[in-house]
Short mmCIF file of C-alpha atoms in Angstrom, two decimals:
data_model
loop_
_atom_site.label_atom_id
_atom_site.label_comp_id
_atom_site.label_asym_id
_atom_site.label_seq_id
_atom_site.Cartn_x
_atom_site.Cartn_y
_atom_site.Cartn_z
CA MET P 1 0.09 -0.06 -0.01
CA MET P 2 1.40 3.34 -0.91
CA GLU P 3 2.63 6.00 1.70
CA GLY P 4 0.08 8.37 2.69
CA ASP P 5 -2.66 6.34 2.16
CA GLY P 6 -5.66 7.26 4.28
CA ALA P 7 -6.20 3.49 5.22
CA ASP P 8 -3.01 3.65 7.60
CA LYS P 9 -4.49 6.62 9.64
CA GLN P 10 -5.87 5.88 12.96
CA PRO P 11 -9.01 7.42 14.34
CA GLU P 12 -8.86 10.14 16.40
CA ALA P 13 -9.25 9.62 20.22
CA VAL P 14 -12.41 11.24 21.82
CA ALA P 15 -11.91 12.08 25.41
CA VAL P 16 -14.22 10.37 27.63
CA PRO P 17 -14.82 11.06 31.22
CA ALA P 18 -13.59 8.51 33.61
CA PRO P 19 -16.13 7.02 35.89
CA GLY P 20 -16.09 9.41 39.02
CA GLY P 21 -14.60 12.21 36.82
CA ASP P 22 -15.70 15.96 36.77
CA THR P 23 -19.00 16.23 34.89
CA SER P 24 -19.70 19.56 35.91
CA ALA P 25 -19.08 21.28 32.40
CA ALA P 26 -21.45 18.79 30.73
CA ALA P 27 -24.03 19.21 33.14
CA ALA P 28 -23.93 22.93 32.90
CA ALA P 29 -24.02 22.76 29.05
CA ALA P 30 -27.16 20.46 29.28
CA ALA P 31 -28.96 23.13 31.91
CA VAL P 32 -28.20 26.01 29.27
CA THR P 33 -29.80 23.91 26.67
CA SER P 34 -32.82 22.95 28.61
CA ASP P 35 -33.39 26.64 29.48
CA ALA P 36 -32.94 27.86 26.10
CA ASP P 37 -35.61 25.24 24.72
CA ALA P 38 -37.95 26.15 27.48
CA ASP P 39 -37.71 29.82 26.72
CA ALA P 40 -38.59 28.97 22.89
CA ALA P 41 -41.50 26.93 23.90
CA ALA P 42 -42.89 29.71 25.86
CA ALA P 43 -42.34 32.35 23.40
CA LYS P 44 -44.03 29.94 20.81
CA LYS P 45 -47.11 29.40 23.05
CA LYS P 46 -47.27 33.26 23.67
CA HIS P 47 -47.20 34.01 19.98
CA VAL P 48 -50.12 31.38 19.28
CA LYS P 49 -52.24 33.58 21.23
CA TYR P 50 -51.87 36.40 18.50
CA ILE P 51 -52.05 34.61 15.41
CA GLU P 52 -54.92 35.47 12.77
CA ARG P 53 -58.19 33.77 13.69
CA LYS P 54 -59.62 30.89 11.52
CA ASP P 55 -63.23 31.04 12.98
CA SER P 56 -66.23 32.94 11.68
CA ALA P 57 -64.29 36.06 12.13
CA SER P 58 -61.60 35.32 9.77
CA TRP P 59 -63.53 37.42 7.20
CA VAL P 60 -62.31 40.68 8.56
CA TYR P 61 -58.60 40.09 7.71
CA SER P 62 -59.53 40.30 4.03
CA HIS P 63 -60.46 44.00 4.41
CA TRP P 64 -57.21 45.01 6.21
CA GLU P 65 -53.34 44.44 5.72
CA PRO P 66 -50.55 44.25 8.06
CA CYS P 67 -48.67 47.53 8.55
CA SER P 68 -45.20 45.74 8.61
CA PRO P 69 -45.37 42.13 7.51
CA GLU P 70 -42.12 41.34 9.73
CA GLU P 71 -43.91 42.62 12.65
CA ASP P 72 -45.86 39.90 14.74
CA GLY P 73 -47.08 39.22 18.14
CA PRO P 74 -49.49 41.27 20.14
CA LYS P 75 -48.13 44.43 18.78
CA ARG P 76 -48.82 43.75 15.24
CA LYS P 77 -50.79 46.55 13.62
CA TYR P 78 -53.46 46.49 10.67
CA ARG P 79 -54.27 49.15 8.34
CA CYS P 80 -58.07 49.42 7.25
CA LYS P 81 -58.00 49.06 3.03
CA TYR P 82 -60.62 51.66 2.69
CA SER P 83 -59.67 54.60 5.55
CA ASP P 84 -56.09 53.84 6.33
CA GLN P 85 -57.35 53.49 9.80
CA ILE P 86 -54.58 51.43 11.92
CA TYR P 87 -55.46 49.18 14.94
CA ARG P 88 -53.43 46.84 16.96
CA HIS P 89 -54.59 43.29 16.31
CA ASN P 90 -58.07 43.19 17.71
CA VAL P 91 -60.61 41.29 15.65
CA THR P 92 -63.46 42.84 17.39
CA ARG P 93 -62.51 46.48 17.20
CA MET P 94 -61.44 45.85 13.28
CA ARG P 95 -64.97 44.57 12.88
CA ASN P 96 -66.69 47.37 14.60
CA HIS P 97 -64.50 49.79 12.42
CA LEU P 98 -65.71 48.25 9.27
CA LEU P 99 -69.40 48.67 10.54
CA ASN P 100 -68.97 52.50 10.95
CA CYS P 101 -66.42 53.10 8.14
CA ASN P 102 -68.01 55.47 5.51
CA SER P 103 -65.17 54.61 3.06
CA ALA P 104 -66.09 50.85 3.21
CA PRO P 105 -68.18 49.26 0.59
CA GLU P 106 -72.03 49.10 1.76
CA GLU P 107 -71.81 45.03 1.39
CA VAL P 108 -68.77 45.08 3.82
CA ARG P 109 -70.74 47.43 6.30
CA GLN P 110 -73.90 44.97 6.04
CA LYS P 111 -71.82 41.93 6.52
CA ALA P 112 -70.34 43.65 10.05
CA GLN P 113 -73.81 44.38 10.90
CA GLU P 114 -75.04 40.87 10.49
CA CYS P 115 -72.05 39.57 12.31
CA CYS P 116 -72.78 42.12 15.21
CA ASP P 117 -76.59 40.94 15.24
CA GLN P 118 -75.59 37.42 15.05
CA ILE P 119 -73.23 38.05 18.45
CA SER P 120 -75.99 39.87 20.11
CA GLU P 121 -78.65 37.20 19.45
CA ARG P 122 -76.37 34.63 20.72
CA LYS P 123 -75.58 36.56 24.02
CA THR P 124 -79.40 36.92 24.78
CA ALA P 125 -80.15 33.37 23.93
CA LYS P 126 -77.23 32.28 26.49
CA ASP P 127 -78.47 34.94 29.00
CA LYS P 128 -82.22 33.59 28.77
CA GLU P 129 -80.80 29.84 29.19
CA LYS P 130 -78.70 30.81 32.07
CA LYS P 131 -81.65 32.43 33.87
CA SER P 132 -83.88 29.51 33.27
CA ARG P 133 -81.38 27.15 34.91
CA GLY P 134 -80.93 29.33 37.96
CA ASP P 135 -77.31 29.86 37.04
CA GLU P 136 -77.35 33.60 37.92
CA ALA P 137 -78.65 32.67 41.62
CA THR P 138 -75.76 30.04 42.14
CA SER P 139 -72.89 31.99 40.52
CA SER P 140 -69.70 31.58 42.61
CA SER P 141 -68.30 35.30 41.86
CA PRO P 142 -67.37 37.63 44.29
CA ASN P 143 -70.15 40.05 43.12
CA SER P 144 -72.93 37.54 43.15
CA LYS P 145 -72.13 36.34 46.56
CA LYS P 146 -72.34 39.90 47.75
CA ARG P 147 -75.56 40.31 45.96
CA LYS P 148 -76.98 37.06 47.47
CA GLY P 149 -76.14 38.56 50.83
CA PHE P 150 -78.00 41.68 49.92
CA ASP P 151 -81.28 39.81 48.40
CA ALA P 152 -81.44 37.75 51.51
CA GLU P 153 -81.09 40.56 53.98
CA ALA P 154 -83.77 42.17 52.01
CA ARG P 155 -86.06 39.31 52.17
CA GLY P 156 -85.46 38.98 55.98
CA LEU P 157 -86.45 42.97 56.22
CA ILE P 158 -89.57 42.40 54.27
CA ALA P 159 -90.51 39.08 56.11
CA ASP P 160 -90.18 41.01 59.55
CA ALA P 161 -92.38 43.74 58.10
CA LYS P 162 -94.97 41.34 57.11
CA LYS P 163 -95.12 39.61 60.27
CA ILE P 164 -98.36 40.28 62.24
CA ASP P 165 -98.50 40.82 66.13
CA SER P 166 -101.51 37.92 66.54
CA LYS P 167 -102.40 38.82 70.12
CA ASP P 168 -102.65 42.58 69.23
CA ALA P 169 -104.59 41.74 66.06
CA ASN P 170 -107.04 39.16 67.70
CA ASN P 171 -107.72 41.84 70.61
CA LYS P 172 -108.54 44.36 68.11
CA PHE P 173 -110.55 41.94 66.12
CA GLY P 174 -112.58 40.93 69.47
CA ARG P 175 -113.20 44.51 70.31
CA ALA P 176 -114.36 45.05 66.46
CA LEU P 177 -117.11 42.08 67.04
CA ALA P 178 -118.03 43.39 70.23
CA SER P 179 -118.72 47.00 68.84
CA LEU P 180 -120.65 45.61 65.86
CA LYS P 181 -122.82 43.68 68.49
CA LEU P 182 -121.49 40.42 67.13
CA GLU P 183 -120.92 37.16 69.05
CA PRO P 184 -117.46 35.55 69.34
CA GLU P 185 -119.17 32.60 67.17
CA SER P 186 -119.04 35.01 64.50
CA VAL P 187 -115.52 33.93 63.46
CA ASN P 188 -117.11 30.89 62.30
CA ASN P 189 -118.57 32.70 59.34
CA GLU P 190 -116.67 31.64 56.23
CA LYS P 191 -117.16 34.85 54.18
CA LEU P 192 -115.41 36.67 57.35
CA LYS P 193 -112.75 34.64 57.34
CA GLN P 194 -111.86 34.69 53.64
CA PHE P 195 -112.09 38.29 53.54
CA ILE P 196 -109.45 38.75 56.54
CA LYS P 197 -107.11 36.24 55.25
CA SER P 198 -107.22 37.64 51.73
CA ILE P 199 -106.12 41.03 53.07
CA ALA P 200 -103.87 39.38 55.67
CA PRO P 201 -102.61 36.11 54.65
CA SER P 202 -100.11 35.57 57.26
CA TYR P 203 -102.58 36.42 60.17
CA ASP P 204 -103.22 33.48 62.19
CA TYR P 205 -107.17 33.52 62.25
CA PRO P 206 -108.62 32.64 65.70
CA ASP P 207 -111.22 29.87 66.17
CA GLU P 208 -114.33 30.31 68.25
CA ALA P 209 -112.71 29.06 71.27
CA GLU P 210 -109.92 31.41 71.14
CA MET P 211 -112.22 34.43 70.39
CA LYS P 212 -114.30 33.66 73.40
CA THR P 213 -111.13 33.61 75.44
CA ILE P 214 -110.25 37.30 74.28
CA TRP P 215 -113.76 38.34 75.30
CA VAL P 216 -113.39 37.10 78.68
CA THR P 217 -109.90 38.36 78.99
CA LEU P 218 -110.95 41.85 77.92
CA LYS P 219 -114.16 41.56 79.62
CA LEU P 220 -116.06 42.46 76.37
CA THR P 221 -119.75 42.68 75.92
CA HIS P 222 -122.18 44.34 73.78
CA GLU P 223 -122.36 47.32 76.24
CA THR P 224 -118.70 47.61 75.96
CA PHE P 225 -119.45 49.95 72.96
CA ASP P 226 -122.24 52.33 72.13
CA SER P 227 -123.84 52.25 68.83
CA ASN P 228 -121.20 54.33 67.21
CA GLY P 229 -118.70 51.92 68.41
CA ASN P 230 -117.22 54.40 70.96
CA GLY P 231 -116.25 52.51 74.51
CA ASN P 232 -118.49 52.90 77.31
CA GLY P 233 -116.39 51.62 80.01
CA ALA P 234 -112.78 51.15 80.77
CA ASN P 235 -112.36 48.33 78.78
CA GLY P 236 -113.82 49.90 75.63
CA ALA P 237 -112.48 53.57 76.07
CA ASN P 238 -109.67 54.90 73.72
CA GLU P 239 -110.04 51.56 71.60
#
C-alpha cells in the first residue's frame, strides 16, 4: 500500500470522562440547552395567542393589511384598506370599525352589521338559558355572593315587616266584633274568614274558642261600646 494512504490513519481519540470524573461542564451545558428550549417553547405558546383567527371572524382580515409584514405578536398593527385607519390586532375593534367606516363598501358594512346582530342574539339566548337554569342565583363570583347576601337581608326585612302581632290583632278583632254587636261565634263565618285572610294571609285567624277567651280576658260585651262603636267603659274607652 502506498505511503500516505488514508487507510493507515488511526481514528482520532475522543476524550471520555473517567468514571467518577468531573462532569460539571457537561451538566452546565445541558442546563443551558434546557433553559433555551423552555424559553423557545414559552415564546411559541405566547405567539400562538396572537395569530390570525380561523373562525367565523376570519373574514375581517380580508379588509385589512398588516402595516409591517415583519411585525408579529400582540403589537402587530393592521391598516384598513378603505380608510387607512390603523388598529392593533383586535378582531372585534377591526370589525366594529368596518361597521362604521364610511369609506367601506356597503356590502362590507352590511356583513359587519349581520355579525354584530348574530353575536347579540347568541348572547341574549345564552343569558335566557342561564336565567332559566338558575345559574345567576348559583354563581360563585364575588359580586354574586355579595348580591345574594343583600337579597337575603332584604327578604328578611320584608318578612319581618309582614309579620303580624297575633295577640294585638286578635284583641282588636274581638273589640271590633263587640262594637258591631256580634258574638264571638261570628269568627265561624266563612265569608268573614276569607275576607280577612285575603288582606292578611299571614294572620293566624282565631277560632271560636280563642275568640271567647279574648272576650273573657278583655271583659267584652255588647255594652262595651255604644251604637257608634265608641267605648262606654274602661275596657272599651280609647279603643
